[in-house]
Short mmCIF file of C-alpha atoms in Angstrom, two decimals:
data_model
loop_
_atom_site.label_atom_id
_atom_site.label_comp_id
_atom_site.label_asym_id
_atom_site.label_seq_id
_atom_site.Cartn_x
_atom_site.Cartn_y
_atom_site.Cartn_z
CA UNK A 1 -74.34 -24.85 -3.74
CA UNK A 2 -72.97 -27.13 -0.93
CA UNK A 3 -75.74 -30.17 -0.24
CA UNK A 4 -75.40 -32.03 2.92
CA UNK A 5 -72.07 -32.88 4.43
CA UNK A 6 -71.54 -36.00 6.62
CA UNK A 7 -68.43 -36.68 7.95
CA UNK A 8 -66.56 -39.24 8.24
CA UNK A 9 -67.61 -40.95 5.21
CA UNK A 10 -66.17 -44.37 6.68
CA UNK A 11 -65.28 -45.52 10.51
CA UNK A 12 -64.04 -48.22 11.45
CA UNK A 13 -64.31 -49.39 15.45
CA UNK A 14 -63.73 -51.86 17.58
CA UNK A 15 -66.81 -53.20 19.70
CA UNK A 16 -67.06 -50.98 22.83
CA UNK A 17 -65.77 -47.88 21.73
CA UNK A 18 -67.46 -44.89 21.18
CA UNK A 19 -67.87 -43.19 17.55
CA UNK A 20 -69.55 -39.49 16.66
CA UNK A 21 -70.72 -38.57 13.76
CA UNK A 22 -71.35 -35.11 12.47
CA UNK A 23 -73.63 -34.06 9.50
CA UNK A 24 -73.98 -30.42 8.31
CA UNK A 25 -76.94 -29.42 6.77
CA UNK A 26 -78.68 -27.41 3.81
CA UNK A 27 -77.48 -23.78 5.34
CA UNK A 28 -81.25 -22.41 6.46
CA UNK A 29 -82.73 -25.55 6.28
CA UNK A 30 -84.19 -25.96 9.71
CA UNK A 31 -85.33 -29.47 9.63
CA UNK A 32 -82.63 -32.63 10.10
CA UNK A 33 -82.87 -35.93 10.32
CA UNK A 34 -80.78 -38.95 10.70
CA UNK A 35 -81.47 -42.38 9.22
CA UNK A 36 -79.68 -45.98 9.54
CA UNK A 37 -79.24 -48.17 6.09
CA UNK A 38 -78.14 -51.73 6.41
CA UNK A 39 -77.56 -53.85 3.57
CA UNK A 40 -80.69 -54.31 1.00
CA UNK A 41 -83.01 -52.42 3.00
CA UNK A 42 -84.10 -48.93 2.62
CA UNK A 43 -83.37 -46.10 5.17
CA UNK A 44 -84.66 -46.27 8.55
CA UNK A 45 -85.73 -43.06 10.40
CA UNK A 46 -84.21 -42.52 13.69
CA UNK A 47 -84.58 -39.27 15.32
CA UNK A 48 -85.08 -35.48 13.80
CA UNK A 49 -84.87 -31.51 14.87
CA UNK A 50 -86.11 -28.62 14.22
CA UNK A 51 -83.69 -26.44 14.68
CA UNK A 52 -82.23 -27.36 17.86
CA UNK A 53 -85.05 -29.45 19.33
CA UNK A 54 -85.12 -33.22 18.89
CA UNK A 55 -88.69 -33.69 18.27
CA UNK A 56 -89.30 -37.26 17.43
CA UNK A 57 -87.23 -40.42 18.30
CA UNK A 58 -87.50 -44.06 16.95
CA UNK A 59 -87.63 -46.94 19.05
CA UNK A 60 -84.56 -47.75 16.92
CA UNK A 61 -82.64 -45.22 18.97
CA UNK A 62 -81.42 -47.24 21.90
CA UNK A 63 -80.18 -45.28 24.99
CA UNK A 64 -76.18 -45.93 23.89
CA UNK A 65 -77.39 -43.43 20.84
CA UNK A 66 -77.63 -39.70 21.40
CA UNK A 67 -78.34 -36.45 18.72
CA UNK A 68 -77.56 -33.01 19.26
CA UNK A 69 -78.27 -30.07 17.46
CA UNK A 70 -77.05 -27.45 19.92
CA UNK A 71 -77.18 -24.38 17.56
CA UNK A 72 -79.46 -25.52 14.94
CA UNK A 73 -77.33 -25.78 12.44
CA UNK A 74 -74.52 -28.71 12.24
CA UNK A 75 -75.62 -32.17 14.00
CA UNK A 76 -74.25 -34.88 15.80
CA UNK A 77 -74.97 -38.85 15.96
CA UNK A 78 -72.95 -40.45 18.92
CA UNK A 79 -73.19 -44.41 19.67
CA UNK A 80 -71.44 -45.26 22.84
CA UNK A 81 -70.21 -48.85 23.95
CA UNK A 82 -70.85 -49.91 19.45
CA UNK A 83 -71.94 -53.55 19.27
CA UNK A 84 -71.46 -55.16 15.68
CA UNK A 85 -75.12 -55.07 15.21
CA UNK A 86 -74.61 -51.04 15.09
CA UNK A 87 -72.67 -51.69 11.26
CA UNK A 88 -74.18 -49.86 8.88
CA UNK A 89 -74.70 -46.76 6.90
CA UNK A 90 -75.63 -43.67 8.54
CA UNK A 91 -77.32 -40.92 7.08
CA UNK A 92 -78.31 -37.40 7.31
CA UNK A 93 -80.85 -35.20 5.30
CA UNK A 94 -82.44 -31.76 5.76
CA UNK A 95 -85.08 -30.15 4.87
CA UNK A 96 -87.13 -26.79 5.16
CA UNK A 97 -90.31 -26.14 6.39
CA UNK A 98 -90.29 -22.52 4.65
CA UNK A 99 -90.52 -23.79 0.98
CA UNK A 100 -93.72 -24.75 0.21
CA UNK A 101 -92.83 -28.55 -0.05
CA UNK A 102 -90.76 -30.24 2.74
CA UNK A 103 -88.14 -32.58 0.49
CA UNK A 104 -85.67 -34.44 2.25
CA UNK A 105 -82.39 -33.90 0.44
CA UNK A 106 -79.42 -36.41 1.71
CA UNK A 107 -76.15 -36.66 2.70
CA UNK A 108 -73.56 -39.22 1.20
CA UNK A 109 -73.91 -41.02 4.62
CA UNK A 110 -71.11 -42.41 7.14
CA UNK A 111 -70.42 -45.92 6.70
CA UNK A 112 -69.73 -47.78 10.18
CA UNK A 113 -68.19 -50.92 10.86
CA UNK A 114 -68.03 -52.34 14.36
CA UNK A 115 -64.86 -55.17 14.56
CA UNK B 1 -93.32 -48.44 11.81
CA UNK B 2 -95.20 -48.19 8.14
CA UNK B 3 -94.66 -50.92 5.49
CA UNK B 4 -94.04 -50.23 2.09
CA UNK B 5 -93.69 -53.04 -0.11
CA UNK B 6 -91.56 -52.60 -3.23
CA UNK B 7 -91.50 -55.10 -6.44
CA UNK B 8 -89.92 -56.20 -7.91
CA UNK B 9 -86.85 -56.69 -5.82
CA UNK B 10 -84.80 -56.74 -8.55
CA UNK B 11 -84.69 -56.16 -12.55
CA UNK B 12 -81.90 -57.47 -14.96
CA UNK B 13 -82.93 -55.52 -18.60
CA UNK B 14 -81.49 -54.43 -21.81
CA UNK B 15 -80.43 -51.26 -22.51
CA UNK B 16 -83.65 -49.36 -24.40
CA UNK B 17 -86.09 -51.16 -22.73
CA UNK B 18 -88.80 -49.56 -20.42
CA UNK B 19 -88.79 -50.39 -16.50
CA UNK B 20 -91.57 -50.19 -14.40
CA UNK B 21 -91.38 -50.46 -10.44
CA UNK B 22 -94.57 -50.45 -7.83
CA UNK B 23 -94.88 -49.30 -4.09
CA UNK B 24 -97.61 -50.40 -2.09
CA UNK B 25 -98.80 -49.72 1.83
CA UNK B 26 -100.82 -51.43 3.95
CA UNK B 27 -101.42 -47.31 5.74
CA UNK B 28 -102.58 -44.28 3.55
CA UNK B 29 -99.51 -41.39 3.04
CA UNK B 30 -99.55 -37.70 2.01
CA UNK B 31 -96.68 -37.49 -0.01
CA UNK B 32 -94.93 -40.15 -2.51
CA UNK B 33 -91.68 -39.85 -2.87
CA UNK B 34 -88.82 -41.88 -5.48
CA UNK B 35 -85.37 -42.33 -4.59
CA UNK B 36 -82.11 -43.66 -6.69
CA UNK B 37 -79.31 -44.66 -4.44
CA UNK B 38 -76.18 -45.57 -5.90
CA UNK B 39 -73.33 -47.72 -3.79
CA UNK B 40 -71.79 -45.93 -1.28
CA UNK B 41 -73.61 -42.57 -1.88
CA UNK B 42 -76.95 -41.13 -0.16
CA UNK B 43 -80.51 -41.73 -1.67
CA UNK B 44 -81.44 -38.58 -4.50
CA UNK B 45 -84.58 -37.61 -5.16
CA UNK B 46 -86.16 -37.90 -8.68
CA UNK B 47 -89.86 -37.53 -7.91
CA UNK B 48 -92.08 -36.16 -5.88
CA UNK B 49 -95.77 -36.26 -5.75
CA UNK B 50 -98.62 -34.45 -3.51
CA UNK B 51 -101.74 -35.25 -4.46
CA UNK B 52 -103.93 -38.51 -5.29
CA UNK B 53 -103.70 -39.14 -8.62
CA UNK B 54 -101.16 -36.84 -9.85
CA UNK B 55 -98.94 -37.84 -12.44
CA UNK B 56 -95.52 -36.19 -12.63
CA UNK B 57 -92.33 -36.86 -15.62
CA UNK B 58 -88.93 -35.80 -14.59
CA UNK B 59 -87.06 -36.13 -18.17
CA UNK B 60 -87.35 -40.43 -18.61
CA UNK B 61 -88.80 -40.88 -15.51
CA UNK B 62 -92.84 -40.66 -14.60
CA UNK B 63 -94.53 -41.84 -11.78
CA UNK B 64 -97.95 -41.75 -10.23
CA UNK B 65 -99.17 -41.32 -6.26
CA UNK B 66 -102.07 -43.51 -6.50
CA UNK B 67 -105.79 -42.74 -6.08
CA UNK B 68 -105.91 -44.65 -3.34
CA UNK B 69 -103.00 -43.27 -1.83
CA UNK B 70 -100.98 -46.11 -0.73
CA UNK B 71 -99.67 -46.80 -3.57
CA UNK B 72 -97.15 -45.39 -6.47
CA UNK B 73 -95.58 -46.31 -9.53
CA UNK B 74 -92.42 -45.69 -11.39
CA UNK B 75 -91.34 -45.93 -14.75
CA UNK B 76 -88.42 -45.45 -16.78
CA UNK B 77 -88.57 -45.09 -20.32
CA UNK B 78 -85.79 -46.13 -23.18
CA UNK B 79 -83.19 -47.39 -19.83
CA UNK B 80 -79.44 -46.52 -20.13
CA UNK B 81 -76.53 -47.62 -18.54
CA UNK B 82 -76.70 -45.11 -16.01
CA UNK B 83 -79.68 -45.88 -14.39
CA UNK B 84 -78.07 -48.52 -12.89
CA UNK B 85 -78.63 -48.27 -8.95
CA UNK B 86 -81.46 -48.73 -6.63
CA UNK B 87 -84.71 -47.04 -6.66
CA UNK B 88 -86.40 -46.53 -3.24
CA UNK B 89 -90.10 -45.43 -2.57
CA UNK B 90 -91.02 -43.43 0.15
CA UNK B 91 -93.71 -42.14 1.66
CA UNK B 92 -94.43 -39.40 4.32
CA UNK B 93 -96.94 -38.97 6.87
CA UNK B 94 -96.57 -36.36 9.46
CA UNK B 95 -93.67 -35.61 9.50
CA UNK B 96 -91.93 -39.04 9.18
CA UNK B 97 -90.63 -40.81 5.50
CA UNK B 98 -90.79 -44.16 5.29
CA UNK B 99 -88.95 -46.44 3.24
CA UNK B 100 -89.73 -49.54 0.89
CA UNK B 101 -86.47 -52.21 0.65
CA UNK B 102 -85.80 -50.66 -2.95
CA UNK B 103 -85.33 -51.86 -6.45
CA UNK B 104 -81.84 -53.08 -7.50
CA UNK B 105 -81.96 -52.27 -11.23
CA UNK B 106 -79.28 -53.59 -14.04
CA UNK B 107 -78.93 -52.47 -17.42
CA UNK B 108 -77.24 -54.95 -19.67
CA UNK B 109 -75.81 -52.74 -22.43
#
């Protein structure tokens, strides 16, 4: 049984540069979803797909963050130009919409640090 | 975005007591859902609940989507060590979860 994968698990970055992220799913889940943690708060939704169309977007993602899903399976998070205000934990879950209820399951998230 | 409210923010207890944790909304949700997170590792779920009112154990662990459905409660019966972590409500609506700020829970052996 292989849960969700996120990879890296920690980046470090200097402000400016750009980072990617990449989260595989639940194989067959078709829903995915990426959240941002920072420190003593709960997760924050930010954008998810079904299958390879984004369908909803926070006002949280800013236009220096982009998702893909290109083949509906394995995901990416990119933040271009990182400002230290981007630190914190990233994180992935999937779900289906085939099983009769839709649980989230997560990743172990990416941890990012902007210097 | 929806507010959840969690309390309390934090619990210091000894090991064998009972814990109890609340959720509350200001908006109405369709599905309640409890979270332990612990450092450096993703939220897992422990509960889930559907319907207004239901009333669901998972081993130690019970909780309750409320009648009014903006609001849920969990407990944790005879605490060990191990549940050491922080518990997170959420709640869905559409298809969006949101979040509460989470309990940080301690168990003092």
């Amino acid at each position: 049984d292989t849960g969700v994968s996120q990879d890296p698990r920690h980046k470090i970055t200097k402000r400016g540069q750009n980072v990617t992220f990449r989260c595989d799913p639940i194989s067959e889940h078709n829903r995915l979803y990426w959240y941002r943690q920072t420190l003593g708060q709960g997760p924050e939704f930010l954008t998810y797909f079904q299958n390879e169309a984004q369908l909803e977007k926070s006002r949280l993602l800013s236009d220096r963050f982009s998702a893909e899903r290109p083949k509906g399976s394995f995901s990416t998070l990119e933040i271009q130009r990182t400002e230290q205000g981007d630190s914190a934990m990233y994180l992935c879950a999937s779900s289906s919409t085939f099983l009769a209820k839709n649980i989230q399951y997560f990743g172990a998230g990416t941890r990012l640090s902007v210097l | 975005g929806q507010q959840l409210n969690q309390s309390p923010q934090s619990m210091f207890i000894q090991e064998g007591e009972d814990v109890s944790m609340n959720c509350t909304s200001s908006s109405i949700f369709n599905t309640w859902l409890w979270y332990k997170q612990d450092p450096g590792e993703g939220p897992v779920l422990l509960i889930a609940l559907y319907k207004a009112g239901e009333l669901t154990s998972n081993g130690r662990l019970t909780a309750q989507f409320g009648i009014t459905r903006k609001d849920s409660f969990l407990n944790i019966s005879a605490s060990i060590p191990s549940d050491v972590g922080i518990y997170f409500c959420a709640g869905q609506y559409g298809n969006q979860f949101y979040f509460g700020t989470g309990t940080s829970l301690t168990v003092i052996p």
